[in-house]
Structure formats: C-alpha cells, structure tokens
mmCIF file of C-alpha atoms and ligand atoms in Angstrom:
data_model
loop_
_atom_site.group_PDB
_atom_site.id
_atom_site.type_symbol
_atom_site.label_atom_id
_atom_site.label_comp_id
_atom_site.label_asym_id
_atom_site.label_seq_id
_atom_site.Cartn_x
_atom_site.Cartn_y
_atom_site.Cartn_z
ATOM 1 C CA MET A 1 -7.566 27.164 17.996
ATOM 2 C CA SER A 2 -4.042 28.357 18.482
ATOM 3 C CA PRO A 3 -1.390 25.872 19.770
ATOM 4 C CA SER A 4 -1.008 27.849 22.974
ATOM 5 C CA ALA A 5 -4.717 27.250 23.820
ATOM 6 C CA VAL A 6 -4.009 23.526 24.062
ATOM 7 C CA PRO A 7 -2.792 22.188 27.353
ATOM 8 C CA ALA A 8 0.629 20.525 27.061
ATOM 9 C CA VAL A 9 -0.469 17.788 29.370
ATOM 10 C CA ARG A 10 -3.714 15.898 28.949
ATOM 11 C CA ASP A 11 -4.984 12.788 30.646
ATOM 12 C CA ARG A 12 -7.332 11.698 27.907
ATOM 13 C CA LEU A 13 -6.541 10.774 24.282
ATOM 14 C CA ARG A 14 -8.506 12.561 21.602
ATOM 15 C CA ILE A 15 -8.971 11.035 18.110
ATOM 16 C CA ALA A 16 -10.334 12.995 15.179
ATOM 17 C CA ILE A 17 -12.455 11.096 12.690
ATOM 18 C CA GLN A 18 -14.575 12.099 9.687
ATOM 19 C CA LYS A 19 -18.018 13.307 10.674
ATOM 20 C CA SER A 20 -19.751 12.206 7.509
ATOM 21 C CA GLY A 21 -18.401 10.579 4.368
ATOM 22 C CA ARG A 22 -16.752 7.365 3.415
ATOM 23 C CA LEU A 23 -14.402 6.906 6.364
ATOM 24 C CA GLY A 24 -16.465 8.011 9.369
ATOM 25 C CA GLU A 25 -18.578 4.904 10.052
ATOM 26 C CA PRO A 26 -15.895 2.303 9.397
ATOM 27 C CA ALA A 27 -13.464 4.317 11.550
ATOM 28 C CA ARG A 28 -15.862 4.230 14.495
ATOM 29 C CA ALA A 29 -16.584 0.551 13.967
ATOM 30 C CA LEU A 30 -12.874 -0.259 13.954
ATOM 31 C CA LEU A 31 -12.326 1.695 17.210
ATOM 32 C CA ALA A 32 -15.354 0.020 18.739
ATOM 33 C CA SER A 33 -13.885 -3.379 17.885
ATOM 34 C CA CYS A 34 -10.871 -2.278 19.946
ATOM 35 C CA GLY A 35 -13.203 -2.067 22.971
ATOM 36 C CA LEU A 36 -13.946 1.651 22.887
ATOM 37 C CA ALA A 37 -17.479 2.908 23.545
ATOM 38 C CA TRP A 38 -18.662 6.502 23.851
ATOM 39 C CA ARG A 39 -21.398 8.784 25.020
ATOM 40 C CA GLU A 40 -22.283 11.296 22.251
ATOM 41 C CA SER A 41 -22.700 14.991 22.938
ATOM 42 C CA ARG A 42 -25.970 16.573 21.874
ATOM 43 C CA ASP A 43 -24.387 18.329 18.888
ATOM 44 C CA ARG A 44 -22.874 14.954 17.894
ATOM 45 C CA LEU A 45 -19.470 16.491 17.348
ATOM 46 C CA PHE A 46 -17.824 15.006 20.432
ATOM 47 C CA CYS A 47 -17.978 11.463 21.760
ATOM 48 C CA TYR A 48 -16.848 10.982 25.355
ATOM 49 C CA GLY A 49 -14.999 7.717 25.883
ATOM 50 C CA GLU A 50 -16.708 5.636 28.582
ATOM 51 C CA THR A 51 -14.707 2.388 28.596
ATOM 52 C CA LEU A 52 -11.335 4.107 28.288
ATOM 53 C CA PRO A 53 -10.275 7.812 28.417
ATOM 54 C CA ILE A 54 -10.268 7.987 24.607
ATOM 55 C CA ASP A 55 -12.614 10.576 23.089
ATOM 56 C CA LEU A 56 -13.607 11.231 19.492
ATOM 57 C CA LEU A 57 -13.958 14.546 17.715
ATOM 58 C CA LEU A 58 -16.072 14.397 14.557
ATOM 59 C CA VAL A 59 -14.766 16.805 11.920
ATOM 60 C CA ARG A 60 -14.250 17.336 8.204
ATOM 61 C CA ASP A 61 -11.569 14.998 6.926
ATOM 62 C CA ASP A 62 -9.511 17.882 5.477
ATOM 63 C CA ASP A 63 -9.238 19.409 8.938
ATOM 64 C CA ILE A 64 -7.732 16.284 10.572
ATOM 65 C CA PRO A 65 -4.012 16.805 9.756
ATOM 66 C CA GLY A 66 -4.206 20.399 10.967
ATOM 67 C CA LEU A 67 -5.921 19.385 14.240
ATOM 68 C CA ILE A 68 -3.070 16.929 14.925
ATOM 69 C CA ALA A 69 -0.442 19.523 13.936
ATOM 70 C CA ASP A 70 -1.798 22.142 16.353
ATOM 71 C CA GLY A 71 -2.379 19.627 19.160
ATOM 72 C CA THR A 72 -6.155 19.940 19.320
ATOM 73 C CA CYS A 73 -6.331 16.219 18.652
ATOM 74 C CA ASP A 74 -3.773 13.573 19.400
ATOM 75 C CA LEU A 75 -4.534 11.084 16.642
ATOM 76 C CA GLY A 76 -6.779 10.993 13.542
ATOM 77 C CA ILE A 77 -8.227 8.545 11.093
ATOM 78 C CA VAL A 78 -7.933 10.038 7.633
ATOM 79 C CA GLY A 79 -7.202 9.076 4.076
ATOM 80 C CA ARG A 80 -3.499 8.789 3.246
ATOM 81 C CA ASN A 81 -4.232 11.158 0.313
ATOM 82 C CA VAL A 82 -5.344 13.942 2.652
ATOM 83 C CA LEU A 83 -2.438 13.334 5.024
ATOM 84 C CA LEU A 84 0.239 13.415 2.306
ATOM 85 C CA GLU A 85 -1.305 16.322 0.461
ATOM 86 C CA GLN A 86 -1.259 18.484 3.583
ATOM 87 C CA ALA A 87 2.212 17.249 4.552
ATOM 88 C CA GLY A 88 3.395 18.185 0.986
ATOM 89 C CA GLU A 89 1.798 21.609 1.328
ATOM 90 C CA ARG A 90 3.483 22.172 4.715
ATOM 91 C CA ALA A 91 6.858 21.075 3.263
ATOM 92 C CA ARG A 92 6.421 23.486 0.383
ATOM 93 C CA THR A 93 5.949 26.432 2.785
ATOM 94 C CA GLY A 94 8.900 25.287 4.841
ATOM 95 C CA ALA A 95 6.876 24.089 7.880
ATOM 96 C CA ALA A 96 8.390 21.172 9.771
ATOM 97 C CA ALA A 97 6.571 17.817 9.606
ATOM 98 C CA THR A 98 4.787 17.114 12.903
ATOM 99 C CA TYR A 99 2.633 14.118 12.074
ATOM 100 C CA ARG A 100 2.992 10.887 10.209
ATOM 101 C CA GLU A 101 1.125 7.717 9.252
ATOM 102 C CA TRP A 102 1.093 5.287 12.247
ATOM 103 C CA ARG A 103 -0.860 2.438 10.747
ATOM 104 C CA ALA A 104 -2.644 1.548 7.500
ATOM 105 C CA LEU A 105 -6.171 0.456 8.444
ATOM 106 C CA GLY A 106 -7.258 -1.654 5.497
ATOM 107 C CA PHE A 107 -10.464 0.120 4.573
ATOM 108 C CA GLY A 108 -11.448 3.105 2.381
ATOM 109 C CA GLY A 109 -9.138 1.972 -0.380
ATOM 110 C CA CYS A 110 -8.887 4.285 -3.418
ATOM 111 C CA ARG A 111 -6.229 5.750 -5.674
ATOM 112 C CA LEU A 112 -5.268 9.234 -6.700
ATOM 113 C CA ALA A 113 -5.195 9.148 -10.478
ATOM 114 C CA ILE A 114 -4.993 11.273 -13.570
ATOM 115 C CA ALA A 115 -8.207 11.055 -15.612
ATOM 116 C CA VAL A 116 -8.790 12.402 -19.126
ATOM 117 C CA PRO A 117 -11.872 12.660 -21.366
ATOM 118 C CA ASP A 118 -12.884 9.298 -22.888
ATOM 119 C CA GLU A 119 -12.026 10.480 -26.433
ATOM 120 C CA TRP A 120 -8.410 11.336 -25.528
ATOM 121 C CA ARG A 121 -6.116 8.803 -27.250
ATOM 122 C CA TRP A 122 -3.896 8.362 -24.232
ATOM 123 C CA ASP A 123 -0.306 7.251 -24.887
ATOM 124 C CA ALA A 124 1.874 8.125 -21.930
ATOM 125 C CA ALA A 125 2.227 10.589 -19.048
ATOM 126 C CA GLY A 126 4.168 12.904 -21.322
ATOM 127 C CA ASP A 127 0.823 13.629 -23.103
ATOM 128 C CA LEU A 128 0.076 16.008 -20.215
ATOM 129 C CA ALA A 129 2.853 18.463 -21.195
ATOM 130 C CA GLY A 130 1.413 21.907 -21.646
ATOM 131 C CA LYS A 131 -2.047 20.831 -20.450
ATOM 132 C CA ARG A 132 -4.192 22.196 -17.613
ATOM 133 C CA ILE A 133 -4.966 19.620 -14.856
ATOM 134 C CA ALA A 134 -7.681 20.346 -12.305
ATOM 135 C CA THR A 135 -7.259 18.897 -8.822
ATOM 136 C CA SER A 136 -7.897 19.287 -5.104
ATOM 137 C CA TYR A 137 -4.452 17.734 -4.552
ATOM 138 C CA PRO A 138 -2.067 20.431 -5.945
ATOM 139 C CA ALA A 139 0.920 19.432 -3.744
ATOM 140 C CA LEU A 140 0.766 15.741 -4.667
ATOM 141 C CA LEU A 141 0.106 16.531 -8.343
ATOM 142 C CA SER A 142 2.975 19.046 -8.486
ATOM 143 C CA GLN A 143 5.359 16.599 -6.852
ATOM 144 C CA TRP A 144 4.406 13.898 -9.339
ATOM 145 C CA LEU A 145 4.651 16.184 -12.376
ATOM 146 C CA ALA A 146 8.114 17.314 -11.222
ATOM 147 C CA ALA A 147 9.220 13.705 -10.707
ATOM 148 C CA GLN A 148 8.014 12.836 -14.198
ATOM 149 C CA GLY A 149 9.683 15.924 -15.694
ATOM 150 C CA ILE A 150 6.339 17.132 -17.080
ATOM 151 C CA ASP A 151 5.603 20.818 -17.397
ATOM 152 C CA ALA A 152 1.835 21.229 -16.991
ATOM 153 C CA GLU A 153 -0.474 23.795 -15.352
ATOM 154 C CA VAL A 154 -2.062 22.807 -12.017
ATOM 155 C CA VAL A 155 -5.567 24.210 -11.600
ATOM 156 C CA THR A 156 -6.593 23.987 -7.944
ATOM 157 C CA LEU A 157 -10.291 23.443 -7.260
ATOM 158 C CA SER A 158 -11.833 22.613 -3.857
ATOM 159 C CA GLY A 159 -14.498 20.296 -5.220
ATOM 160 C CA SER A 160 -16.426 19.001 -8.220
ATOM 161 C CA VAL A 161 -13.133 18.483 -10.002
ATOM 162 C CA GLU A 162 -14.714 15.948 -12.339
ATOM 163 C CA ILE A 163 -16.754 18.540 -14.192
ATOM 164 C CA ALA A 164 -13.802 20.871 -14.909
ATOM 165 C CA PRO A 165 -13.020 19.413 -18.373
ATOM 166 C CA ARG A 166 -16.649 19.839 -19.469
ATOM 167 C CA LEU A 167 -16.625 23.411 -18.226
ATOM 168 C CA GLY A 168 -13.494 24.099 -20.223
ATOM 169 C CA LYS A 169 -11.554 24.861 -17.064
ATOM 170 C CA ALA A 170 -9.045 22.043 -17.588
ATOM 171 C CA ASP A 171 -7.961 19.387 -20.061
ATOM 172 C CA ALA A 172 -7.563 16.602 -17.526
ATOM 173 C CA ILE A 173 -8.098 16.007 -13.799
ATOM 174 C CA CYS A 174 -6.212 14.451 -10.917
ATOM 175 C CA ASP A 175 -8.663 13.038 -8.357
ATOM 176 C CA LEU A 176 -9.533 10.096 -6.150
ATOM 177 C CA VAL A 177 -10.946 7.060 -7.850
ATOM 178 C CA SER A 178 -12.707 4.395 -5.825
ATOM 179 C CA SER A 179 -15.360 2.491 -7.682
ATOM 180 C CA GLY A 180 -14.815 4.571 -10.866
ATOM 181 C CA ALA A 181 -18.477 5.560 -10.982
ATOM 182 C CA THR A 182 -17.775 9.297 -10.815
ATOM 183 C CA LEU A 183 -15.347 9.125 -13.686
ATOM 184 C CA ALA A 184 -17.712 7.032 -15.787
ATOM 185 C CA ALA A 185 -20.619 9.398 -15.133
ATOM 186 C CA ASN A 186 -18.487 12.279 -16.377
ATOM 187 C CA HIS A 187 -17.086 10.519 -19.486
ATOM 188 C CA LEU A 188 -13.570 10.400 -18.086
ATOM 189 C CA LYS A 189 -11.066 7.537 -17.913
ATOM 190 C CA ALA A 190 -8.233 6.970 -15.427
ATOM 191 C CA THR A 191 -4.716 6.800 -16.814
ATOM 192 C CA GLU A 192 -1.782 7.276 -14.467
ATOM 193 C CA THR A 193 -1.920 6.368 -10.708
ATOM 194 C CA LEU A 194 -0.075 8.777 -8.421
ATOM 195 C CA LEU A 195 -0.877 7.204 -5.101
ATOM 196 C CA GLN A 196 -2.593 4.158 -3.574
ATOM 197 C CA SER A 197 -4.604 5.409 -0.619
ATOM 198 C CA GLU A 198 -6.638 3.979 2.238
ATOM 199 C CA ALA A 199 -7.692 5.087 5.701
ATOM 200 C CA VAL A 200 -4.744 5.432 8.037
ATOM 201 C CA LEU A 201 -4.202 6.235 11.669
ATOM 202 C CA ALA A 202 -2.184 9.408 11.814
ATOM 203 C CA GLY A 203 -0.338 10.621 14.867
ATOM 204 C CA PRO A 204 2.412 12.938 15.942
ATOM 205 C CA ILE A 205 6.111 12.279 15.180
ATOM 206 C CA ALA A 206 7.155 13.271 18.699
ATOM 207 C CA PRO A 207 6.113 10.802 21.473
ATOM 208 C CA PHE A 208 3.513 11.901 24.059
ATOM 209 C CA GLY A 209 5.112 13.006 27.361
ATOM 210 C CA ASP A 210 2.184 12.000 29.579
ATOM 211 C CA VAL A 211 -0.424 9.325 30.136
ATOM 212 C CA ARG A 212 -1.465 9.645 26.504
ATOM 213 C CA ALA A 213 1.631 7.568 25.603
ATOM 214 C CA GLU A 214 0.244 4.534 27.471
ATOM 215 C CA LEU A 215 -3.243 5.063 26.047
ATOM 216 C CA ALA A 216 -1.852 5.269 22.513
ATOM 217 C CA ALA A 217 0.269 2.136 23.046
ATOM 218 C CA LEU A 218 -2.756 0.277 24.372
ATOM 219 C CA LEU A 219 -4.845 1.377 21.363
ATOM 220 C CA LEU A 220 -2.089 0.316 18.953
ATOM 221 C CA ARG A 221 -1.806 -3.148 20.541
ATOM 222 C CA ARG A 222 -5.532 -3.683 20.214
ATOM 223 C CA LEU A 223 -5.616 -2.267 16.654
ATOM 224 C CA ASP A 224 -2.816 -4.591 15.573
ATOM 225 C CA ALA A 225 -4.667 -7.534 17.079
ATOM 226 C CA VAL A 226 -7.913 -6.576 15.262
ATOM 227 C CA LEU A 227 -6.132 -5.865 11.949
ATOM 228 C CA GLY A 228 -4.147 -9.071 12.213
ATOM 229 C CA LEU A 229 -7.363 -11.050 12.537
ATOM 230 C CA LYS A 230 -8.845 -9.655 9.326
ATOM 231 C CA ASP A 231 -10.396 -12.585 7.351
ATOM 232 C CA SER A 232 -9.311 -15.005 10.026
ATOM 233 C CA LYS A 233 -11.622 -17.881 10.819
ATOM 234 C CA LEU A 234 -11.515 -20.796 13.201
ATOM 235 C CA LEU A 235 -11.881 -23.969 11.183
ATOM 236 C CA MET A 236 -12.987 -27.195 12.870
ATOM 237 C CA PHE A 237 -13.496 -30.621 11.354
ATOM 238 C CA GLN A 238 -13.111 -34.345 11.977
ATOM 239 C CA ALA A 239 -11.152 -36.793 9.816
ATOM 240 C CA ASP A 240 -9.457 -40.165 9.818
ATOM 241 C CA SER A 241 -5.995 -39.632 11.265
ATOM 242 C CA ILE A 242 -4.447 -41.117 8.096
ATOM 243 C CA ASP A 243 -5.878 -38.230 6.081
ATOM 244 C CA VAL A 244 -4.491 -35.460 8.262
ATOM 245 C CA PRO A 245 -1.183 -34.873 6.385
ATOM 246 C CA ALA A 246 -3.064 -34.435 3.096
ATOM 247 C CA LEU A 247 -5.596 -32.132 4.742
ATOM 248 C CA MET A 248 -2.855 -29.970 6.251
ATOM 249 C CA GLN A 249 -1.425 -29.540 2.759
ATOM 250 C CA LEU A 250 -4.678 -27.842 1.867
ATOM 251 C CA LEU A 251 -4.303 -25.478 4.798
ATOM 252 C CA PRO A 252 -1.022 -23.617 4.331
ATOM 253 C CA ASP A 253 -2.482 -20.616 6.159
ATOM 254 C CA ALA A 254 -3.518 -22.641 9.269
ATOM 255 C CA GLU A 255 -1.943 -21.533 12.449
ATOM 256 C CA ARG A 256 -1.766 -23.322 15.778
ATOM 257 C CA PRO A 257 -3.602 -26.452 14.630
ATOM 258 C CA THR A 258 -4.876 -28.530 17.530
ATOM 259 C CA VAL A 259 -5.441 -32.243 16.831
ATOM 260 C CA LEU A 260 -7.421 -34.293 19.364
ATOM 261 C CA ARG A 261 -7.928 -38.020 19.061
ATOM 262 C CA VAL A 262 -11.587 -38.996 19.223
ATOM 263 C CA ASP A 263 -11.854 -41.630 21.961
ATOM 264 C CA GLY A 264 -11.516 -45.269 20.928
ATOM 265 C CA SER A 265 -11.204 -44.662 17.159
ATOM 266 C CA ASP A 266 -8.792 -43.658 14.381
ATOM 267 C CA ARG A 267 -10.655 -40.410 14.068
ATOM 268 C CA VAL A 268 -9.321 -37.011 15.068
ATOM 269 C CA ALA A 269 -10.952 -33.638 15.654
ATOM 270 C CA LEU A 270 -8.867 -30.801 14.312
ATOM 271 C CA GLN A 271 -9.116 -27.081 14.845
ATOM 272 C CA ALA A 272 -6.964 -24.327 13.326
ATOM 273 C CA LEU A 273 -6.910 -20.586 12.946
ATOM 274 C CA CYS A 274 -6.896 -19.830 9.185
ATOM 275 C CA ARG A 275 -5.680 -16.459 7.993
ATOM 276 C CA GLY A 276 -6.932 -16.612 4.406
ATOM 277 C CA ALA A 277 -10.521 -16.398 3.243
ATOM 278 C CA MET A 278 -12.385 -19.649 3.921
ATOM 279 C CA THR A 279 -14.341 -19.951 0.691
ATOM 280 C CA TRP A 280 -16.844 -22.659 -0.247
ATOM 281 C CA GLN A 281 -14.314 -23.918 -2.736
ATOM 282 C CA ARG A 282 -11.761 -24.554 -0.001
ATOM 283 C CA LEU A 283 -14.305 -26.316 2.192
ATOM 284 C CA GLU A 284 -15.342 -28.568 -0.702
ATOM 285 C CA ASP A 285 -11.688 -29.443 -1.342
ATOM 286 C CA LEU A 286 -11.242 -30.359 2.305
ATOM 287 C CA LYS A 287 -14.374 -32.475 2.228
ATOM 288 C CA ARG A 288 -13.046 -34.402 -0.800
ATOM 289 C CA ALA A 289 -9.774 -34.946 1.019
ATOM 290 C CA GLY A 290 -11.580 -36.637 3.917
ATOM 291 C CA ALA A 291 -12.706 -33.875 6.248
ATOM 292 C CA ASP A 292 -16.100 -34.179 7.859
ATOM 293 C CA ALA A 293 -18.373 -32.057 10.102
ATOM 294 C CA LEU A 294 -16.688 -28.912 8.870
ATOM 295 C CA LEU A 295 -17.336 -25.799 10.847
ATOM 296 C CA VAL A 296 -16.148 -22.272 10.114
ATOM 297 C CA LEU A 297 -16.370 -19.854 13.064
ATOM 298 C CA PRO A 298 -15.676 -16.127 13.171
ATOM 299 C CA VAL A 299 -12.858 -15.030 15.401
ATOM 300 C CA GLU A 300 -13.720 -11.966 17.431
ATOM 301 C CA ARG A 301 -10.558 -11.509 19.532
ATOM 302 C CA MET A 302 -7.190 -13.015 19.988
ATOM 303 C CA LEU A 303 -4.582 -12.281 22.630
ATOM 304 C CA ALA A 304 -1.443 -14.179 21.723
HETATM 305 C C1 PRP B 1 -13.915 11.125 -4.032
HETATM 306 C C2 PRP B 1 -13.582 11.828 -5.355
HETATM 307 C C3 PRP B 1 -14.732 11.495 -6.251
HETATM 308 C C4 PRP B 1 -15.265 10.182 -5.667
HETATM 309 C C5 PRP B 1 -14.783 8.993 -6.483
HETATM 310 O O1 PRP B 1 -14.447 11.971 -3.129
HETATM 311 O O2 PRP B 1 -13.444 13.178 -5.216
HETATM 312 O O3 PRP B 1 -15.753 12.438 -6.161
HETATM 313 O O4 PRP B 1 -14.760 10.031 -4.323
HETATM 314 O O5 PRP B 1 -15.403 7.817 -6.027
HETATM 315 P P1 PRP B 1 -15.919 6.746 -7.086
HETATM 316 O O6 PRP B 1 -14.788 6.345 -7.970
HETATM 317 O O7 PRP B 1 -16.393 5.589 -6.264
HETATM 318 O O8 PRP B 1 -17.043 7.357 -7.855
HETATM 319 P P2 PRP B 1 -14.507 11.619 -1.542
HETATM 320 O O9 PRP B 1 -15.607 10.667 -1.276
HETATM 321 O O10 PRP B 1 -13.171 11.212 -1.071
HETATM 322 O O11 PRP B 1 -14.906 12.971 -0.829
HETATM 323 P P3 PRP B 1 -14.103 14.320 -0.619
HETATM 324 O O12 PRP B 1 -12.932 14.259 -1.543
HETATM 325 O O13 PRP B 1 -15.077 15.405 -0.939
HETATM 326 O O14 PRP B 1 -13.702 14.330 0.813
HETATM 327 ZN ZN1 ZN B 2 -13.015 15.993 2.185
#
C-alpha cells in the first residue's frame, strides 16, 4: 500500500502483531490484559476491537516496521532486532527514521550473536577478519563489524542461516539465539553478542494529530500498569506486633504495607504489595521470623 492510500486522519488505532511465531500469542495476551478484546475476521488477519477502537493486524514480523513507516498501521509489537535492522537499513539508504521503540515489553527475550562451528578455537572478535559471516541481519552486522574495526564479508541470507557453515557458504553466522537449541543442533557455539533483544512496542516518532493520540496514551498507561505489576503479589499474614520490624526487614520490596491490629490482642494482620518473586524460600523465612497464616495472592490490576 502506498502512503497516499492511507487516510491522514483515522478514528481507530491499528496495531500490527506477528501472525504466527514466538511473539504473536504473548503480544495478544499482553494487549488483552490491558482490557482489549476483539472480534476476528474470517481470514483471521484482522481483529476488530470491541472494547476500545483498537484493532489488530496479523502479519509477518519482518513487515511490521514498514507497515508503521507507511502509515498502514499505527503501532506494532515486534522484536527489537527486526526494528533496529530495518531502521539501520533505512539509514543506510538515506531514508529518514519515522518510527522508534516506545516500550520494552519484557517477553521474547533473545540475543543477536555471532556463532562459529564448535571446533573453532575462538579467541576474540578479531578472529572474524577476512571471514564470511552469514546473516539475516546485514545492517546490524555491518554496523557492529565497522565499530569493531573488523573487515569481514557479510553474506545475506533470508533464512536457515544456521546451516550456511555446513553448506560451505560461510565460516560463521550472526543470528538470534534464544534457548540455544538451534545452535547446538547445528554444532555451532555463540561467541560475541551484538544486541540484547526482546519484544517491543514500536510507534511513530511524530505524534498522532487526531483521536489516535488519546487512544495511544490510554494504551500506554494501561501497558505501564500491567508491566509494572510483573511478578507482583499481594502478601498477607498475621504476626505478633513485636515481630513486625524484623518481618519488614525481610520484605525490602514491600510497598504500601497495611498493618491492622487484631481486636483485643497483640496480634496484627499485615498486607503488602511485593514487587519481587515470592518464592517458597522467602515464605519459609517469614514463617521462621514469626509470620503466620501466610497468603500470597496474584495482583491483576492496580490503579495508583
Ligand atoms: C530465531 C533464529 C533461530 C532460532 C533460535 O528465529 O533465527 O532459528 O530463533 O532460537 P533457539 O536458540 O531457541 O533455538 P525466530 O524464531 O526469531 O524466527 P524468524 O527469525 O524466522 O522470524
Ligand atoms: Zn521473521
């Protein structure tokens, strides 16, 4: 679609997410936890927002930056690796940057790394001088090589990069590593890390000039609330009031603790929002320090 085909003013916000693959489902789940719900089109490529005028377009992840750049979509959830690669490619061709990362979303973590055959006695990045490196991330790899002062050949492949060394097409690769299973299966080992990546919310650099500005602001407020609650739990317990100072020492991440005196006794009931993971170990420590009737409750929403 050409930019001119897109109306300059729109009264609904359109978010591009990955149709299939690692980021699609968690992206939808995150938006749903922000109160969005949709009706799916029959071809399952478009989801019409029912609770708010915020629609989804389900696409290939590599298409997302371009869809934001040409205005077909307003926002997108995509890997930082894809966003920066395409921004780097645009910069190389002299195109102005039109989108940027708005928020890191805390899922889909992976890294863009150099990997070499297991038998390579790796010493330092300089080992890559004069070698051929296969990648689907030529802009990011070229930038990194230039920054390191390494002269190597970049072999651009659109997929199956991990088999390039075995096919004799390259000496090393530069690819995403998540669990490391793909590398291990191909007898490769990761060496240098070029970029830490995760899913991000991408959006335009220029502000929206219509109702989409308010919709985007609303979405960001809810996203920040949801992301801020990650791992948070409501902790409740009872204790003798004399033990409370020692118990609070064990809860450095507790926010807004409420202490209520239990009628006619020295006992108190305490509740606090805890930001860190509430592990069994922590609960057992609290129990030893005098806490009783411990309850850990999930926190679904918070409006401070
Ligand atoms: C990446 C990468 C590897 C795999 C690594 O692909 O290209 O194939 O994931 O993951 P692992 O370390 O857990 O084995 P991705 O899922 O991002 O798909 P895409 O690059 O084709 O979009
Ligand atoms: Zn992809």
